[in-house]
Coordinates of C-alpha atoms (C1' of nucleotides) and ligand atoms in Angstrom, one line a residue:
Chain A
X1 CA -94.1 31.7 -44.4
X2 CA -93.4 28.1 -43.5
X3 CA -90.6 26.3 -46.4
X4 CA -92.6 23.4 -48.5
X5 CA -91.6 20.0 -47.4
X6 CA -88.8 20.1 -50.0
X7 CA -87.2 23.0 -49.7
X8 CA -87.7 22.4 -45.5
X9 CA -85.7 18.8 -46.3
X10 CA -82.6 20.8 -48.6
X11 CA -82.1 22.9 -46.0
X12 CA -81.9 20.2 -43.7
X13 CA -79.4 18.2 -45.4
X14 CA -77.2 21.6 -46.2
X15 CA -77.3 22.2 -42.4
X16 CA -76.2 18.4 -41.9
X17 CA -73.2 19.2 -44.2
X18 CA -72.7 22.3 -42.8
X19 CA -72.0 21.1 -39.5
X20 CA -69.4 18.5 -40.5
X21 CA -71.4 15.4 -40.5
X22 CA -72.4 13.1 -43.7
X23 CA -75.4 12.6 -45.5
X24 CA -76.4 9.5 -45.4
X25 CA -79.2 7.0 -45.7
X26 CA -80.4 6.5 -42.1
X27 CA -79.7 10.3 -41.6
X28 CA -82.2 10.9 -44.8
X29 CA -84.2 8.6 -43.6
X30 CA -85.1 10.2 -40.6
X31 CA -85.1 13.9 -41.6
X32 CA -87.7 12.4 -44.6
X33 CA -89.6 11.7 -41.5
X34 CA -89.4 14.8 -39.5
X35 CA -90.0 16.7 -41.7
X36 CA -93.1 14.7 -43.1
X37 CA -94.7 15.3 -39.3
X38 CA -93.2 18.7 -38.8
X39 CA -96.8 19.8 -36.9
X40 CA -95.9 16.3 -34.4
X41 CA -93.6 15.1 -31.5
X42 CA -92.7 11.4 -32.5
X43 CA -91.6 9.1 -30.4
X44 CA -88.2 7.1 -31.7
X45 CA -89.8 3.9 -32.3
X46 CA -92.7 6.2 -34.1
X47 CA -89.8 7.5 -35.7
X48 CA -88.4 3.8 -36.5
X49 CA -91.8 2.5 -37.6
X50 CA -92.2 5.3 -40.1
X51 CA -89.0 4.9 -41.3
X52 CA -89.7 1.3 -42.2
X53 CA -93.2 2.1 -43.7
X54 CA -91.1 4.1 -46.2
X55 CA -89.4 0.9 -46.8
X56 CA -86.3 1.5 -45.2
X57 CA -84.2 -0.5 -42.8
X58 CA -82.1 1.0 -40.1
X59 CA -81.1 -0.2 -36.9
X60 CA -83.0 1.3 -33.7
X61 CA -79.2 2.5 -32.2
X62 CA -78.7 4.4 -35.4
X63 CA -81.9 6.0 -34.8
X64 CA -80.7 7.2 -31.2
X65 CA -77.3 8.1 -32.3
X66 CA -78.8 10.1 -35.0
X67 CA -81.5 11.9 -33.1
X68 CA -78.8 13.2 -30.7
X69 CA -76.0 14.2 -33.2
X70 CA -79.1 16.1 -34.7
X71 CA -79.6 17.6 -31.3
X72 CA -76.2 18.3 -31.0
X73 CA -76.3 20.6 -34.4
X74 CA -79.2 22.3 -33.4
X75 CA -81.9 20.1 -35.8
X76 CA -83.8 18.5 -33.3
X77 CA -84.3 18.6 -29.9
X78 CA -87.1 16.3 -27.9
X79 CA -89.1 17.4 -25.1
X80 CA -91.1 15.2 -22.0
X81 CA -94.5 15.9 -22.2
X82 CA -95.1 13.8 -18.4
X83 CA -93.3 10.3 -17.6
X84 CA -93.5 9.1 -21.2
X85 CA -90.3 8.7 -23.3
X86 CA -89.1 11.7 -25.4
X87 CA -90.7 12.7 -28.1
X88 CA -88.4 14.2 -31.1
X89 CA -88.8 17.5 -34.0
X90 CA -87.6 19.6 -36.3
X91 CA -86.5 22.6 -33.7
X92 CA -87.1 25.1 -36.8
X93 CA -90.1 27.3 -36.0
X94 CA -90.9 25.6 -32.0
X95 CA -92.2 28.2 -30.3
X96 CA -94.7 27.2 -28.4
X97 CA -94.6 25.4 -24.8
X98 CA -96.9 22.3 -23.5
X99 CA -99.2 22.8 -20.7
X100 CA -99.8 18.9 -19.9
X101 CA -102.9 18.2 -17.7
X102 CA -102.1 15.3 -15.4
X103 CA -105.3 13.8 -14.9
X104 CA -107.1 13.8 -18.5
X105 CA -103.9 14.3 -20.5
X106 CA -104.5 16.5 -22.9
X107 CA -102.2 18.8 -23.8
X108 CA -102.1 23.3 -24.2
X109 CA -100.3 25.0 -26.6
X110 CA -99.1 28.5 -25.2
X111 CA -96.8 31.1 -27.4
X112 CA -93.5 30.8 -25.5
X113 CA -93.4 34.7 -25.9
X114 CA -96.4 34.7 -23.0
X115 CA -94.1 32.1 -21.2
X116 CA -91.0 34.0 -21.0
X117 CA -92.0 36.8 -18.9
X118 CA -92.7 34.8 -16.3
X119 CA -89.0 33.5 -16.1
X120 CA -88.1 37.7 -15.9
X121 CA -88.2 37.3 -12.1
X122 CA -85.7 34.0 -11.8
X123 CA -83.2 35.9 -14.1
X124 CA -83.8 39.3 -12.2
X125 CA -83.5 37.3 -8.4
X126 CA -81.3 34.4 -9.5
X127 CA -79.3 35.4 -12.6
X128 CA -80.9 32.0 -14.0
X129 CA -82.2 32.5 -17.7
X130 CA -84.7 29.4 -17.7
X131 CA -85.0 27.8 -20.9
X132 CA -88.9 26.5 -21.6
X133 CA -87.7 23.8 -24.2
X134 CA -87.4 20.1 -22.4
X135 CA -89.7 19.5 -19.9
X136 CA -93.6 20.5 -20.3
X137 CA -95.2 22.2 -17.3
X138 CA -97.7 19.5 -15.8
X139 CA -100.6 20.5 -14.2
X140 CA -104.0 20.4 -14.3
X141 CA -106.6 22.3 -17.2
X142 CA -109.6 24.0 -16.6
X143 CA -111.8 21.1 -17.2
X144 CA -110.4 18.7 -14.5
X145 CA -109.6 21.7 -12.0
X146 CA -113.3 21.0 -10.2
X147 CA -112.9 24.4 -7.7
X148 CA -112.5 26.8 -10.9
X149 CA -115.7 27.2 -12.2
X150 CA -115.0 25.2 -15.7
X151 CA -117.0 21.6 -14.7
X152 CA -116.2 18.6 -17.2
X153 CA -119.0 17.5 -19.5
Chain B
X1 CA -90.5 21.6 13.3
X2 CA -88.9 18.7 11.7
X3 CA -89.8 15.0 12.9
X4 CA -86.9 13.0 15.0
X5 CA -86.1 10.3 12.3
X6 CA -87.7 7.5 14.1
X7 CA -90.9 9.4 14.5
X8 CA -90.6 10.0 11.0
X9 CA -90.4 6.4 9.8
X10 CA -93.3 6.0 12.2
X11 CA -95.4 8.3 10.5
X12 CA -94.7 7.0 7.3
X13 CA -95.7 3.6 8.7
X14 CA -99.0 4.7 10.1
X15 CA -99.5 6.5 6.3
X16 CA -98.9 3.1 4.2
X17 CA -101.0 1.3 6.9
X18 CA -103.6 3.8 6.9
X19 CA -103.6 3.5 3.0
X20 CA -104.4 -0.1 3.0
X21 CA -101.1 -0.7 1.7
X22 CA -99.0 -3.4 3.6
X23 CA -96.2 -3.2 5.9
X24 CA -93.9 -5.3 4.3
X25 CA -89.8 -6.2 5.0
X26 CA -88.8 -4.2 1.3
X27 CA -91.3 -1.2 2.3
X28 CA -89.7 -1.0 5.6
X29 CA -86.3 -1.1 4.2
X30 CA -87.1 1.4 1.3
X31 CA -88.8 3.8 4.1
X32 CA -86.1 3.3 6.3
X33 CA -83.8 4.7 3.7
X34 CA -85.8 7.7 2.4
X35 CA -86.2 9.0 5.9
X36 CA -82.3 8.7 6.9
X37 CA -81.6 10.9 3.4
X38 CA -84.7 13.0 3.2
X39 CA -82.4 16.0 2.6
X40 CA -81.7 14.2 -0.6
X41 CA -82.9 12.9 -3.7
X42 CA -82.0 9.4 -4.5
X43 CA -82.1 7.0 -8.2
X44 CA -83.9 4.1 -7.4
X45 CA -80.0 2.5 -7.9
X46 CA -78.3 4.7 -4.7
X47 CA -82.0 3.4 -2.5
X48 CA -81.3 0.0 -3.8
X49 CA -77.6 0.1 -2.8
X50 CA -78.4 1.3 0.3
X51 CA -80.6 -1.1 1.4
X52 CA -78.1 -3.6 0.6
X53 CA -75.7 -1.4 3.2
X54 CA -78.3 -2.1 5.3
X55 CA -77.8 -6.0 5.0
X56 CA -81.2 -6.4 3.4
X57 CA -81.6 -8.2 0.1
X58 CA -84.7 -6.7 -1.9
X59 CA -85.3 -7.3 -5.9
X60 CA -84.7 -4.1 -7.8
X61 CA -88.0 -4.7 -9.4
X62 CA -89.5 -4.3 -6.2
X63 CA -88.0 -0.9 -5.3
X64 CA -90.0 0.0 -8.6
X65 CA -93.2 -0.8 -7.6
X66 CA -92.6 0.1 -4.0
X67 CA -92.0 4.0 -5.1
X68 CA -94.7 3.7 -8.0
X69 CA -97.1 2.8 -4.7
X70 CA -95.5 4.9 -2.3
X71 CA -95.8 7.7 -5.1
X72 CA -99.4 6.8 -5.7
X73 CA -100.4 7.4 -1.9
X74 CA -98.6 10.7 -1.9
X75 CA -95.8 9.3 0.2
X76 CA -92.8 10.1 -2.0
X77 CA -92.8 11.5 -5.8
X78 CA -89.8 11.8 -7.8
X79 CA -88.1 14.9 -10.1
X80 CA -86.5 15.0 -12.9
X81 CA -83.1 17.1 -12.8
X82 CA -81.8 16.6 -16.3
X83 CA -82.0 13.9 -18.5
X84 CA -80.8 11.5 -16.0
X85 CA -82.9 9.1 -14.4
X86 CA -85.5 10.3 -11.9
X87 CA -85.0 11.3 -8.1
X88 CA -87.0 9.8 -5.6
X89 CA -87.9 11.7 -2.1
X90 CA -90.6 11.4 0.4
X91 CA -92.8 14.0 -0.3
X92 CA -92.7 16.0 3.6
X93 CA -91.7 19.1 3.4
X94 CA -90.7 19.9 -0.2
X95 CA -91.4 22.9 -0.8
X96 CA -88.5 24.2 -3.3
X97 CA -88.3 23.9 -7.0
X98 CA -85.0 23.1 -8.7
X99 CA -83.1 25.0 -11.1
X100 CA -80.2 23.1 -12.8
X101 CA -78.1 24.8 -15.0
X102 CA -77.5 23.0 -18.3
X103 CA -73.8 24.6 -18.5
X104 CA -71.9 23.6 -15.2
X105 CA -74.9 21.1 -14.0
X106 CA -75.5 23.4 -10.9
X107 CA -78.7 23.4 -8.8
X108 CA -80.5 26.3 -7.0
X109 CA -83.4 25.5 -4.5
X110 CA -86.4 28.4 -4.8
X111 CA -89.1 27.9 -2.5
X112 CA -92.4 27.2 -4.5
X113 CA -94.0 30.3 -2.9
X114 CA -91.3 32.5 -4.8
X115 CA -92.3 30.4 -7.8
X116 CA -95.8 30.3 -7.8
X117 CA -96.8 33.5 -8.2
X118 CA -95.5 33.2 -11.8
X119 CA -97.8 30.5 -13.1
X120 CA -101.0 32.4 -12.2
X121 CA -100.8 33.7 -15.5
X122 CA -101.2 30.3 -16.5
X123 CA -104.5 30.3 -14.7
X124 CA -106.1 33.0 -15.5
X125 CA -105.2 32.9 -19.1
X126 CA -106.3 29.1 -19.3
X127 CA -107.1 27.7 -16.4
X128 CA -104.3 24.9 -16.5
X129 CA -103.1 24.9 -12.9
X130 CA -99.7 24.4 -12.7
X131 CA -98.0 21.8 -10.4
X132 CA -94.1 22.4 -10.1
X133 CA -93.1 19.1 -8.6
X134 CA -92.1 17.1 -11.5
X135 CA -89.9 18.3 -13.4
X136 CA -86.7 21.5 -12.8
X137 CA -87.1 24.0 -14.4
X138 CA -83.5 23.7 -16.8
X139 CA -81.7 26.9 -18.2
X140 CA -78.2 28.9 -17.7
X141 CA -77.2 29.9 -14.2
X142 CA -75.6 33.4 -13.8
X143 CA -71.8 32.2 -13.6
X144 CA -72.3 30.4 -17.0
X145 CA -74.5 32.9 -18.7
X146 CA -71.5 35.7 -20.3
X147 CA -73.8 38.6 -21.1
X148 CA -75.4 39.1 -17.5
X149 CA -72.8 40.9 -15.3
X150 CA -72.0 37.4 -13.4
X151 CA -69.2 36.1 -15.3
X152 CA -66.8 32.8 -14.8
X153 CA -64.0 32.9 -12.3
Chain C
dG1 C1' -102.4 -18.8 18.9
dT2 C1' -104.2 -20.8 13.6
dC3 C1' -106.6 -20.1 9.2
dG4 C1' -107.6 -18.0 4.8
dC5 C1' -107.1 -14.8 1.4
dA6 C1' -105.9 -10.6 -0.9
dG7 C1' -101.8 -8.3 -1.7
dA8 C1' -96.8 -8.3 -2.3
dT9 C1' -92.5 -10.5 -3.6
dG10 C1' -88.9 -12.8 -6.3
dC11 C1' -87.7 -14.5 -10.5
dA12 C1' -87.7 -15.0 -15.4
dA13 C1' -89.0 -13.1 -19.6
dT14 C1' -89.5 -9.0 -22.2
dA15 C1' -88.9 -4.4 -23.6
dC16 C1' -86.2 -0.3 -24.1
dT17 C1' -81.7 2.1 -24.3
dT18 C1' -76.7 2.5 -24.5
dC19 C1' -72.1 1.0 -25.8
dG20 C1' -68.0 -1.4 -28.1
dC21 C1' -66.3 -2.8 -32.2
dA22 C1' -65.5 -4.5 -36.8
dA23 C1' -67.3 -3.7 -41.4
dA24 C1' -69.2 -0.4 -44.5
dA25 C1' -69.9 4.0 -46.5
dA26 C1' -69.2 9.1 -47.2
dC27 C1' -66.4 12.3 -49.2
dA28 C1' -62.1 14.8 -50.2
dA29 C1' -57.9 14.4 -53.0
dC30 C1' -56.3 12.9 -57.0
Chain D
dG1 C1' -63.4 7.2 -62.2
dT2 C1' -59.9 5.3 -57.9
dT3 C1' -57.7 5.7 -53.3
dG4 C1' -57.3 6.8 -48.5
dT5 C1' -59.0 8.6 -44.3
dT6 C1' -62.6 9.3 -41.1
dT7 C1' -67.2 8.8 -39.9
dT8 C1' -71.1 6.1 -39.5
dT9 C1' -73.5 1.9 -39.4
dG10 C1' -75.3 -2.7 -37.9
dC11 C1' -74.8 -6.1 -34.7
dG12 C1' -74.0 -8.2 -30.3
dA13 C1' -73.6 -7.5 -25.6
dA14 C1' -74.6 -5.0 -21.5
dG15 C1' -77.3 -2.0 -18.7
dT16 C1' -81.9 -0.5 -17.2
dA17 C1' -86.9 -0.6 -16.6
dT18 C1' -91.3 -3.2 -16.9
dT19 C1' -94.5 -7.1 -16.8
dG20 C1' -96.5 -11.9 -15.8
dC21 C1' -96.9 -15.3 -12.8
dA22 C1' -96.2 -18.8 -9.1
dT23 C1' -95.0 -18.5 -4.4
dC24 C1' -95.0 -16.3 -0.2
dT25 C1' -96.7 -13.2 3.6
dG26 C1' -99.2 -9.6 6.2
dC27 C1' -103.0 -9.2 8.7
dG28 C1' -108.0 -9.7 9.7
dA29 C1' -111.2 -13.2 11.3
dC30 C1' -111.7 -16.5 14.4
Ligands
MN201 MN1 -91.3 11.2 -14.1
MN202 MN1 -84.6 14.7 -22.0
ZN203 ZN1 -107.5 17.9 -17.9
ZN204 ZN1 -74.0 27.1 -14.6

DNA sequence: GTCGCAGATGCAATACTTCGCAAAAACAAC
DNA sequence: GTTGTTTTTGCGAAGTATTGCATCTGCGAC
């Protein structure tokens, strides 16, 4: 079962600790964020303006130092869902991967565990273990696909 | 077989025309310089610079919107590798995917009809079509991954 | 060839991201 | 609590990408 928000933010700032760098107020700031939208990929200026709604100031460098020293730990990590800027979360339970339709934009969850056995053949051919977590696979869905018998409207 | 490079460029010329896009001094120069790399994959800096080789003076804003255009007739479309800036290419005969390794920043070429095959899952599960031309596909190659029998050295 | 106009360009302004550095804050030792 | 060391921050500057707009140009009509 998923941690409640407060308990979810603890463990946060003991992993923070636990990997050698401080707690402080940006740093709070943020996680108070991620985990708030834990179900959401922000953006960092979403991440910025939400941050500020909570009536806190930091500086939009701290934000992207902090996003990637989080990445660096393991906390975070962003993925590119088509030519838009990253968008940022909480790596804890991520795992699913986007199916991103180019032409209507709307975007597929799929279980990673139905993803990964499609990778078996580059690691059995190539000795390359993909990993499914930056990029989204573009494409398009069902409903814009007009030669697949699922018409829009 | 492949096109001699000056049949190339005029192919590409007959496609811009033919698009009712115009033939101007920067397109000419940008063209120019895809076709004498197409084994490559350039930042719109390195087809900047070498235009500028070239003794041709274009705005970098320009080479912008000339890929953006080129991209939107199907000319040229550009990869991401990493997290670096996009790769730019014309879009004849590319018919690999990319696999870079996120350990020792290797890339393998596959040819998309190795690849393929894996995403119709994809489509018959959900009907999202996959295109693989955006984005590699990242992950661990076999001389950086320890448990697979391929170890460093 | 010239003319006229839609489309393309260069430039400046803006937006977004990264980087260097001095000031500030975290935190461990006392 | 105070002190000292190291990390982190905000700020300014630099680098990179996008946008608006006046000027220029490709090219079709003549
Ligand atoms: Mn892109
Ligand atoms: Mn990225
Ligand atoms: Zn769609
Ligand atoms: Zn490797």
């Amino acid at each position: 079962m998923a941690l409640s928000r407060t308990s979810l933010e603890t463990a946060i700032h003991e992993k923070i600790r636990s990997s050698g760098l401080r707690l402080t107020m940006p740093r709070r700031a943020i996680c108070s964020v991620l985990s708030a939208h834990e179900e959401e990929f922000l953006t960092t200026s979403e991440i910025l303006s939400a941050v500020e709604m909570n009536g806190l100031a930091i500086d939009p460098s701290t934000v992207y130092r902090t996003l990637d020293d989080f990445a660096e730990i393991g906390l975070v990590h962003h993925i590119h869902l088509g030519s838009q800027p990253g968008q940022w979360h909480l790596t804890v339970d991520h795992d699913h991967q986007h199916l991103v339709c180019e032409s209507c934009g709307r975007t597929t969850l799929v279980p990673t565990i139905e993803i990964e056995p499609l990778f078996e053949v580059l690691r059995r051919s190539y000795g390359f273990h993909a990993s499914l977590h930056h990029f989204a696979i573009l494409g398009t869905c069902a409903d814009c696909e007009p030669s697949d018998g699922h018409p829009h409207g």
